[in-house]
Short mmCIF file of C-alpha atoms in Angstrom, two decimals:
data_model
loop_
_atom_site.label_atom_id
_atom_site.label_comp_id
_atom_site.label_asym_id
_atom_site.label_seq_id
_atom_site.Cartn_x
_atom_site.Cartn_y
_atom_site.Cartn_z
CA UNK U 1 99.11 66.03 128.92
CA UNK U 2 102.84 66.80 128.59
CA UNK U 3 105.29 64.75 129.83
CA UNK U 4 109.01 65.31 130.16
CA UNK U 5 111.79 63.71 131.46
CA UNK U 6 113.92 65.10 134.23
CA UNK U 7 117.05 64.56 135.96
CA UNK U 8 116.87 63.55 139.48
CA UNK U 9 118.96 63.16 142.40
CA UNK U 10 118.86 60.14 145.27
CA UNK U 11 115.74 61.62 146.16
CA UNK U 12 113.81 61.85 143.38
CA UNK U 13 112.02 65.16 144.29
CA UNK U 14 115.60 66.57 143.71
CA UNK U 15 114.83 68.00 139.91
CA UNK U 16 118.20 69.69 139.72
CA UNK U 17 119.00 70.09 135.81
CA UNK U 18 119.44 73.40 134.61
CA UNK U 19 118.45 72.66 131.16
CA UNK U 20 115.26 71.04 132.70
CA UNK U 21 114.61 74.19 134.87
CA UNK U 22 114.35 76.47 131.88
CA UNK U 23 111.66 74.00 130.59
CA UNK U 24 109.86 73.34 133.53
CA UNK U 25 110.12 77.20 133.67
CA UNK U 26 109.25 77.75 130.19
CA UNK U 27 105.96 75.43 130.26
CA UNK U 28 104.61 77.44 133.45
CA UNK U 29 105.01 80.91 131.30
CA UNK U 30 102.81 79.41 128.25
CA UNK U 31 100.52 77.97 130.76
CA UNK U 32 101.30 74.63 130.04
CA UNK U 33 100.72 71.31 132.68
CA UNK U 34 103.54 68.70 132.79
CA UNK U 35 104.52 65.92 134.27
CA UNK U 36 107.74 65.31 135.09
CA UNK U 37 109.30 61.96 135.23
CA UNK U 38 112.28 61.48 137.14
CA UNK U 39 115.61 60.54 135.44
CA UNK U 40 119.04 59.66 136.45
CA UNK U 41 122.24 59.79 134.23
CA UNK U 42 122.89 56.05 134.11
CA UNK U 43 119.39 55.64 132.60
CA UNK U 44 120.19 56.08 129.16
CA UNK U 45 117.73 53.16 127.93
CA UNK U 46 114.97 55.08 129.20
CA UNK U 47 115.41 57.64 126.85
CA UNK U 48 116.88 55.69 123.69
CA UNK U 49 113.56 56.25 121.85
CA UNK U 50 114.54 60.40 121.83
CA UNK U 51 117.44 59.45 119.64
CA UNK U 52 120.10 60.74 122.31
CA UNK U 53 120.89 60.31 125.75
CA UNK U 54 120.17 63.82 127.50
CA UNK U 55 117.09 65.41 129.24
CA UNK U 56 115.23 67.37 129.18
CA UNK U 57 113.20 65.09 126.20
CA UNK U 58 109.76 66.26 126.33
CA UNK U 59 106.40 64.12 124.82
CA UNK U 60 103.95 66.04 123.74
CA UNK U 61 101.46 63.59 122.01
CA UNK U 62 103.04 62.28 118.81
CA UNK U 63 105.71 64.85 119.04
CA UNK U 64 108.81 63.51 120.64
CA UNK U 65 111.59 67.05 121.35
CA UNK U 66 114.89 66.65 122.98
CA UNK U 67 117.75 69.27 123.52
CA UNK U 68 116.49 72.11 125.56
CA UNK U 69 117.00 75.20 123.23
CA UNK U 70 114.57 72.73 120.48
CA UNK U 71 112.24 72.31 122.90
CA UNK U 72 111.97 76.25 123.74
CA UNK U 73 111.45 76.73 119.93
CA UNK U 74 108.48 73.74 119.59
CA UNK U 75 107.19 75.49 122.18
CA UNK U 76 107.37 78.95 120.77
CA UNK U 77 105.71 77.67 117.58
CA UNK U 78 102.96 74.78 118.88
CA UNK U 79 101.49 76.94 121.33
CA UNK U 80 101.62 80.60 119.42
CA UNK U 81 98.48 81.84 121.55
CA UNK U 82 100.12 81.43 125.22
CA UNK U 83 102.62 84.09 126.14
CA UNK U 84 105.63 84.28 124.28
CA UNK U 85 108.91 82.84 125.31
CA UNK U 86 110.33 85.79 123.17
CA UNK U 87 112.67 83.58 121.32
CA UNK U 88 113.07 86.18 118.16
CA UNK U 89 115.17 87.84 119.93
CA UNK U 90 118.51 86.67 118.23
CA UNK U 91 120.27 87.74 121.13
CA UNK U 92 118.47 85.21 123.58
CA UNK U 93 121.00 82.85 121.90
CA UNK U 94 124.44 84.78 123.03
CA UNK U 95 122.80 85.06 126.69
CA UNK U 96 122.40 80.85 126.23
CA UNK U 97 126.09 80.58 125.24
CA UNK U 98 127.51 82.99 127.99
CA UNK U 99 125.45 81.33 130.88
CA UNK U 100 126.73 77.54 129.35
CA UNK U 101 130.73 78.35 128.38
CA UNK U 102 130.84 81.77 130.79
CA UNK U 103 128.07 80.97 133.88
CA UNK U 104 128.09 77.01 134.35
CA UNK U 105 131.69 76.24 134.37
CA UNK U 106 132.46 78.73 137.22
CA UNK U 107 129.41 77.43 139.26
CA UNK U 108 129.98 73.74 139.01
CA UNK U 109 133.50 74.54 139.94
CA UNK U 110 131.44 75.13 143.41
CA UNK U 111 129.45 72.51 143.45
CA UNK U 112 130.69 69.85 142.11
CA UNK U 113 131.10 67.68 144.79
CA UNK U 114 127.33 68.25 146.46
CA UNK U 115 125.82 67.24 143.23
CA UNK U 116 127.91 64.03 143.19
CA UNK U 117 126.48 63.56 147.32
CA UNK U 118 123.24 64.29 146.10
CA UNK U 119 123.14 61.79 142.83
CA UNK U 120 121.92 57.83 143.64
CA UNK U 121 124.76 55.76 143.97
CA UNK U 122 124.46 54.23 140.34
CA UNK U 123 125.02 57.67 139.08
CA UNK U 124 127.60 58.73 141.38
CA UNK U 125 130.32 56.45 139.96
CA UNK U 126 129.47 57.62 136.53
CA UNK U 127 129.56 61.51 137.71
CA UNK U 128 132.71 61.11 139.16
CA UNK U 129 134.44 59.41 136.67
CA UNK U 130 133.08 61.43 133.71
CA UNK U 131 133.80 64.77 135.55
CA UNK U 132 137.19 63.92 137.05
CA UNK U 133 137.90 63.17 133.76
CA UNK U 134 137.18 66.47 132.35
CA UNK U 135 138.97 68.42 135.51
CA UNK U 136 141.88 66.55 135.77
CA UNK U 137 141.42 66.03 139.35
CA UNK U 138 139.39 64.46 142.11
CA UNK U 139 136.29 66.41 142.80
CA UNK U 140 137.54 67.20 146.33
CA UNK U 141 140.00 69.42 144.99
CA UNK U 142 137.81 70.56 142.53
CA UNK U 143 136.09 72.35 145.28
CA UNK U 144 138.93 73.09 147.64
CA UNK U 145 139.16 76.67 145.46
CA UNK U 146 135.51 77.03 146.22
CA UNK U 147 136.06 80.48 147.60
CA UNK U 148 138.06 81.29 144.43
CA UNK U 149 135.74 80.70 142.34
CA UNK U 150 133.51 82.65 144.05
CA UNK U 151 135.16 85.80 143.69
CA UNK U 152 135.50 84.75 139.82
CA UNK U 153 131.44 84.56 139.34
CA UNK U 154 131.37 87.51 141.68
CA UNK U 155 133.26 89.22 138.45
CA UNK U 156 131.36 87.09 135.55
CA UNK U 157 128.02 88.35 136.91
CA UNK U 158 128.92 92.33 135.85
CA UNK U 159 126.84 92.33 132.93
CA UNK U 160 124.16 90.57 134.27
CA UNK U 161 123.86 92.96 136.98
CA UNK U 162 124.59 95.79 135.74
CA UNK U 163 121.37 94.97 133.06
CA UNK U 164 119.20 94.08 135.96
CA UNK U 165 120.21 97.65 137.43
CA UNK U 166 118.35 99.33 134.45
CA UNK U 167 115.20 96.61 134.06
CA UNK U 168 113.50 94.31 135.64
CA UNK U 169 114.34 91.27 133.89
CA UNK U 170 116.91 90.23 131.58
CA UNK U 171 113.99 90.18 128.63
CA UNK U 172 113.13 93.84 129.49
CA UNK U 173 109.89 94.35 131.28
CA UNK U 174 108.73 90.60 131.48
CA UNK U 175 110.52 87.68 131.80
CA UNK U 176 111.59 85.30 128.42
CA UNK U 177 113.59 82.53 127.89
CA UNK U 178 116.89 84.32 128.57
CA UNK U 179 115.24 84.37 132.29
CA UNK U 180 114.76 81.31 132.44
CA UNK U 181 118.25 79.71 130.71
CA UNK U 182 120.33 81.94 133.34
CA UNK U 183 117.72 81.13 136.23
CA UNK U 184 118.47 77.73 135.39
CA UNK U 185 121.94 77.78 136.59
CA UNK U 186 121.20 79.26 139.38
CA UNK U 187 118.62 76.81 140.55
CA UNK U 188 120.67 73.95 139.39
CA UNK U 189 123.15 75.37 142.63
CA UNK U 190 120.51 75.81 144.59
CA UNK U 191 118.57 72.53 144.16
CA UNK U 192 122.14 70.50 145.14
CA UNK U 193 124.28 72.86 147.01
CA UNK U 194 123.86 74.83 150.60
CA UNK U 195 126.98 76.54 149.37
CA UNK U 196 125.70 80.09 148.84
CA UNK U 197 126.91 81.50 145.57
CA UNK U 198 124.54 85.11 146.08
CA UNK U 199 124.54 87.56 148.32
CA UNK U 200 121.32 89.16 149.51
CA UNK U 201 122.02 92.66 148.88
CA UNK U 202 122.82 91.61 145.06
CA UNK U 203 120.55 92.47 142.70
CA UNK U 204 120.79 89.23 140.89
CA UNK U 205 119.34 87.75 144.21
CA UNK U 206 116.67 89.84 144.23
CA UNK U 207 115.68 88.67 140.67
CA UNK U 208 116.27 85.10 141.14
CA UNK U 209 113.84 85.45 144.26
CA UNK U 210 111.15 86.74 141.81
CA UNK U 211 112.22 84.17 139.51
CA UNK U 212 111.89 81.78 142.21
CA UNK U 213 108.49 82.75 143.52
CA UNK U 214 107.31 83.56 139.75
CA UNK U 215 104.39 80.78 138.50
CA UNK U 216 103.28 79.94 141.87
CA UNK U 217 106.39 79.58 143.20
CA UNK U 218 106.92 76.38 141.11
CA UNK U 219 110.91 76.77 141.47
CA UNK U 220 110.63 77.73 145.36
CA UNK U 221 108.46 74.42 146.39
CA UNK U 222 111.19 71.96 145.09
CA UNK U 223 113.62 70.08 146.81
CA UNK U 224 116.51 72.21 147.46
CA UNK U 225 118.84 74.45 149.66
CA UNK U 226 117.33 77.84 151.42
CA UNK U 227 120.34 79.73 149.90
CA UNK S 1 120.90 117.49 108.98
CA UNK S 2 121.39 115.36 111.73
CA UNK S 3 125.15 116.40 113.30
CA UNK S 4 127.44 114.36 115.83
CA UNK S 5 130.35 115.12 117.64
CA UNK S 6 132.78 112.14 116.60
CA UNK S 7 136.17 111.37 118.52
CA UNK S 8 139.14 112.09 116.25
CA UNK S 9 142.62 111.58 116.17
CA UNK S 10 145.58 113.56 115.34
CA UNK S 11 144.41 112.90 112.22
CA UNK S 12 140.77 114.10 111.90
CA UNK S 13 139.95 111.59 109.52
CA UNK S 14 140.60 108.82 112.05
CA UNK S 15 137.37 108.44 113.83
CA UNK S 16 137.90 105.63 116.43
CA UNK S 17 135.21 105.86 119.67
CA UNK S 18 133.02 102.33 119.97
CA UNK S 19 130.40 104.63 121.24
CA UNK S 20 130.47 106.47 118.40
CA UNK S 21 130.96 104.08 116.02
CA UNK S 22 127.55 102.67 117.51
CA UNK S 23 125.69 105.37 116.69
CA UNK S 24 127.01 106.21 113.05
CA UNK S 25 125.72 102.81 111.91
CA UNK S 26 122.72 103.32 113.80
CA UNK S 27 122.48 106.12 111.66
CA UNK S 28 123.17 104.76 108.46
CA UNK S 29 120.36 101.72 109.66
CA UNK S 30 117.59 104.02 109.69
CA UNK S 31 118.97 105.84 106.42
CA UNK S 32 120.03 109.06 108.04
CA UNK S 33 122.59 111.27 106.88
CA UNK S 34 124.55 112.89 109.51
CA UNK S 35 127.80 115.47 109.59
CA UNK S 36 129.95 114.21 111.80
CA UNK S 37 132.33 117.06 113.64
CA UNK S 38 135.62 116.16 114.63
CA UNK S 39 136.06 116.02 118.35
CA UNK S 40 139.38 115.65 120.43
CA UNK S 41 139.14 114.25 124.74
CA UNK S 42 140.64 118.37 125.66
CA UNK S 43 137.80 119.49 123.70
CA UNK S 44 135.40 119.52 126.62
CA UNK S 45 134.29 123.28 125.93
CA UNK S 46 132.68 122.53 122.84
CA UNK S 47 130.52 119.83 123.94
CA UNK S 48 129.66 121.74 127.27
CA UNK S 49 126.62 122.87 125.66
CA UNK S 50 125.47 118.99 126.01
CA UNK S 51 125.45 119.50 130.12
CA UNK S 52 128.31 116.51 130.10
CA UNK S 53 131.77 116.21 128.69
CA UNK S 54 131.55 112.79 126.24
CA UNK S 55 130.46 111.93 122.78
CA UNK S 56 128.53 110.85 120.81
CA UNK S 57 126.52 114.00 121.20
CA UNK S 58 123.75 113.92 118.87
CA UNK S 59 122.37 117.38 117.54
CA UNK S 60 119.08 116.70 115.82
CA UNK S 61 117.02 120.35 115.37
CA UNK S 62 116.05 121.36 118.62
CA UNK S 63 117.38 118.35 120.27
CA UNK S 64 120.85 117.52 122.24
CA UNK S 65 120.74 114.06 122.82
CA UNK S 66 124.55 112.31 124.77
CA UNK S 67 125.12 109.58 125.52
CA UNK S 68 125.25 106.08 123.22
CA UNK S 69 122.56 104.37 124.56
CA UNK S 70 120.01 107.47 125.03
CA UNK S 71 120.96 108.45 121.40
CA UNK S 72 119.87 104.53 120.04
CA UNK S 73 116.90 105.14 122.16
CA UNK S 74 115.91 108.65 120.53
CA UNK S 75 116.78 107.53 117.17
CA UNK S 76 114.34 104.51 117.82
CA UNK S 77 111.25 106.88 119.12
CA UNK S 78 112.11 110.02 117.09
CA UNK S 79 112.17 108.03 113.62
CA UNK S 80 109.65 105.02 114.14
CA UNK S 81 108.78 104.29 110.25
CA UNK S 82 113.07 103.86 109.52
CA UNK S 83 113.75 100.14 110.10
CA UNK S 84 114.04 98.94 113.88
CA UNK S 85 117.38 99.08 116.00
CA UNK S 86 115.62 96.32 118.06
CA UNK S 87 116.16 98.20 121.08
CA UNK S 88 112.77 96.23 122.83
CA UNK S 89 114.62 93.06 122.52
CA UNK S 90 115.68 93.58 126.50
CA UNK S 91 118.78 91.35 126.30
CA UNK S 92 120.44 93.89 123.82
CA UNK S 93 121.26 95.96 126.92
CA UNK S 94 123.12 92.62 128.46
CA UNK S 95 125.50 92.58 125.28
CA UNK S 96 126.27 96.40 125.72
CA UNK S 97 127.16 95.79 129.16
CA UNK S 98 129.19 92.39 128.01
CA UNK S 99 130.92 94.78 125.31
CA UNK S 100 131.78 97.74 127.60
CA UNK S 101 132.71 95.89 131.10
CA UNK S 102 134.49 92.47 129.29
CA UNK S 103 135.19 93.11 125.54
CA UNK S 104 136.35 96.52 125.63
CA UNK S 105 138.89 96.17 128.42
CA UNK S 106 140.63 93.29 127.08
CA UNK S 107 140.59 95.02 123.71
CA UNK S 108 142.05 98.23 125.40
CA UNK S 109 145.00 96.14 126.97
CA UNK S 110 145.87 95.86 123.51
CA UNK S 111 145.90 98.49 121.67
CA UNK S 112 146.01 101.44 124.56
CA UNK S 113 149.73 102.48 123.51
CA UNK S 114 148.17 102.87 119.72
CA UNK S 115 145.66 105.17 120.54
CA UNK S 116 148.24 107.12 122.26
CA UNK S 117 150.53 107.24 119.25
CA UNK S 118 147.32 107.91 116.63
CA UNK S 119 146.11 110.91 119.36
CA UNK S 120 147.08 114.74 118.92
CA UNK S 121 149.64 115.88 121.16
CA UNK S 122 147.09 117.96 123.64
CA UNK S 123 145.26 114.49 123.78
CA UNK S 124 148.49 112.43 124.28
CA UNK S 125 149.26 114.34 127.70
CA UNK S 126 145.86 113.86 128.93
CA UNK S 127 145.04 110.40 127.76
CA UNK S 128 148.50 108.90 129.05
CA UNK S 129 148.09 110.12 132.37
CA UNK S 130 144.37 109.25 132.58
CA UNK S 131 145.42 105.88 131.63
CA UNK S 132 148.29 105.22 133.47
CA UNK S 133 146.37 105.82 136.70
CA UNK S 134 143.64 103.55 135.86
CA UNK S 135 146.08 100.69 134.88
CA UNK S 136 148.50 101.83 137.63
CA UNK S 137 151.26 101.11 135.10
CA UNK S 138 153.29 103.04 132.02
CA UNK S 139 151.05 101.81 128.83
CA UNK S 140 154.41 100.44 127.63
CA UNK S 141 154.01 97.82 130.04
CA UNK S 142 150.49 97.66 129.29
CA UNK S 143 151.09 96.30 125.96
CA UNK S 144 153.72 94.06 126.57
CA UNK S 145 151.33 91.40 127.62
CA UNK S 146 149.73 91.69 124.38
CA UNK S 147 150.28 88.27 123.02
CA UNK S 148 148.71 87.00 126.72
CA UNK S 149 146.06 89.59 126.57
CA UNK S 150 144.99 88.24 123.19
CA UNK S 151 144.48 84.68 124.01
CA UNK S 152 142.39 85.84 126.88
CA UNK S 153 140.29 87.67 124.44
CA UNK S 154 139.56 84.76 122.16
CA UNK S 155 138.32 83.14 125.18
CA UNK S 156 136.32 85.88 126.00
CA UNK S 157 134.38 85.65 122.21
CA UNK S 158 133.29 82.07 122.73
CA UNK S 159 129.77 83.38 123.56
CA UNK S 160 129.77 85.09 120.50
CA UNK S 161 132.05 82.89 118.12
CA UNK S 162 129.00 80.10 119.34
CA UNK S 163 125.81 82.79 118.59
CA UNK S 164 127.25 83.68 114.96
CA UNK S 165 127.84 80.17 114.47
CA UNK S 166 124.17 79.75 114.69
CA UNK S 167 122.57 82.92 113.13
CA UNK S 168 123.79 85.98 110.91
CA UNK S 169 124.13 88.36 113.27
CA UNK S 170 123.83 88.34 116.68
CA UNK S 171 120.42 90.17 116.75
CA UNK S 172 119.42 86.89 114.69
CA UNK S 173 118.68 87.36 110.74
CA UNK S 174 118.91 90.75 110.28
CA UNK S 175 121.62 93.25 112.06
CA UNK S 176 120.51 95.09 115.00
CA UNK S 177 121.77 97.66 117.92
CA UNK S 178 123.47 94.75 119.60
CA UNK S 179 125.70 93.84 116.38
CA UNK S 180 126.74 97.56 116.53
CA UNK S 181 127.39 97.83 119.84
CA UNK S 182 129.56 95.06 119.78
CA UNK S 183 130.94 95.86 116.33
CA UNK S 184 132.07 99.12 117.35
CA UNK S 185 134.30 97.49 119.75
CA UNK S 186 136.60 96.18 116.98
CA UNK S 187 135.78 99.17 115.14
CA UNK S 188 137.45 101.14 117.48
CA UNK S 189 140.41 98.34 117.46
CA UNK S 190 140.91 98.46 113.58
CA UNK S 191 140.78 102.61 113.38
CA UNK S 192 143.18 102.88 116.14
CA UNK S 193 145.45 99.49 115.88
CA UNK S 194 147.62 97.66 113.22
CA UNK S 195 147.67 94.12 115.72
CA UNK S 196 145.59 91.42 114.41
CA UNK S 197 143.23 90.45 117.11
CA UNK S 198 140.98 88.28 114.87
CA UNK S 199 141.61 85.63 112.28
CA UNK S 200 141.00 85.53 109.20
CA UNK S 201 138.93 82.05 109.76
CA UNK S 202 137.22 83.13 112.49
CA UNK S 203 133.45 83.32 112.81
CA UNK S 204 133.73 86.46 114.45
CA UNK S 205 136.24 87.99 111.13
CA UNK S 206 133.93 86.94 108.81
CA UNK S 207 130.85 88.86 110.98
CA UNK S 208 132.83 91.78 111.21
CA UNK S 209 133.29 91.81 107.38
CA UNK S 210 129.70 92.05 107.13
CA UNK S 211 129.56 94.92 109.38
CA UNK S 212 132.41 96.51 107.64
CA UNK S 213 130.87 96.48 104.31
CA UNK S 214 127.27 97.21 105.19
CA UNK S 215 125.50 100.57 104.46
CA UNK S 216 127.98 101.40 101.08
CA UNK S 217 130.94 100.41 102.78
CA UNK S 218 130.96 103.03 105.68
CA UNK S 219 133.03 101.61 108.36
CA UNK S 220 135.32 100.30 105.66
CA UNK S 221 136.03 103.33 104.06
CA UNK S 222 137.20 105.16 107.43
CA UNK S 223 140.67 105.70 108.55
CA UNK S 224 141.74 102.36 110.14
CA UNK S 225 144.50 99.78 109.66
CA UNK S 226 144.01 96.28 107.19
CA UNK S 227 143.35 94.10 109.91
#
C-alpha cells in the first residue's frame, strides 16, 4: 500500500498540513488507499531518506516522491487509468501560487497561535522560534489583529467566490487538483483553529462543505474544529 | 467577415479595451479575420441592437454576441476545428475574475488620467464624471499615488510571476484564453499610458513581449506607447 508521511499535532490524529491534505484528497480522487504515518516538524531524521525535510513524502513501492506538486504529477502519470486531477490545465499552477502566496499568509496570521498550541511540546519551541523570526513579533501579537486579517481574507477571496458562483468546482463541473489545493488551505485552518473564517452563507463555505463530504467524508471525519 | 465593435480613443486607431483585446487575440488564435469597428463610450445607440451597452459586440453572420466571456464561448463552439482557447479548463474562470477584480483596479489607479486624456472630447466628460464618482475623488488625485499603486501591483503579480517562471504560458505550453485575459489588462495600459508598469527583466514583461509578438504582431502594431 502507498505510504505517506503526514504532519501531525500533539494529538497524532490531528493531521493539519495544507500540502498533505492536497495529496490525501488527490489519492482519494484516484481511488488509491494510503497509510498515513504521523510526522512532526522536529522529526527531520525520519524523512531524511527523501533527500529533503518537508512533508508530504510519498512512498509507492520503489518510488519515493516529495513536494506536493511533484507527488500530484507522479500520481497522474503512474495512475493514468484513474480519474484525472486535471493537471494539464496550465492555470492550476497559478491557483497553486495564488493559494500559497495570497491565501496561506493571511490564514496563517489568524491561526498561527492555535497551530502552536496544538503542536507537540518539541514542535512548539521549533515552531514559535521559526515563525516569530518570520513575523518579527510574538505569535500573540500576530493574532491580535485577527479581525483585521479576516476582513482582508474576505476581500482576497473575491475571485474564488465569483468563480464558485458560476460553476460547481474551481476546476469546472468536477473537482480537480486546483480544488484540492485551495481546500487544503481551509482544511489546515479547520484542523487547527476554532476561529470561524467562513460565513455559512458564503458560497466558498458551501463549496468547502462539498469538499469535506466528498470521498466518503474523508476530510470531515478527521480531528478538527466544527467551524 | 466577422465584425466587432471595438472601443476607440480620440484617435480612432487607438483601441484600448482589455475586454476587446481578449477577443481580438482569441480571434487571431482561431485564425479568424475580423473587421473592428471603432466605438466610443458615448455611442450607446450604435450597439443598442445587441441589447446592452458595452463592447465587445461581435457580429458573425446572423449571430450577435456581447460580453467577452460569452463571445469566447461562442467562438469555441462555432469554430470547433480551430485551435482551442482551452475554455474547458475550469480554472480559466478564476483567472478572469482575478484579472478583473485584482489586476484591473490597481492598473486603473495608475492610468485613469491618461485614459481620460486619450479619449474623444464627448467621452472625456462621460468618463471623468463616472470614474470620479466611483473613486470618490478627482482623477488627478487618484494618479497622485501612482508609485504606491505600482508597488502594490508588483506584489499582486506574484502568483502570475511564479507561474510564468515554471511554464511558458499561463495556460501551459501553448497560450489559451487565460493568457489573452491577463494580456488584455497589460495591453489596455500600454495603449493608453506611457507609464512603465513592468520592468524589462520581469518574467511577466518577457511573457507580455511574447504575447505582443504572436499572431503576426497583432497587439504590437496597434497605436500605443513603447512601454
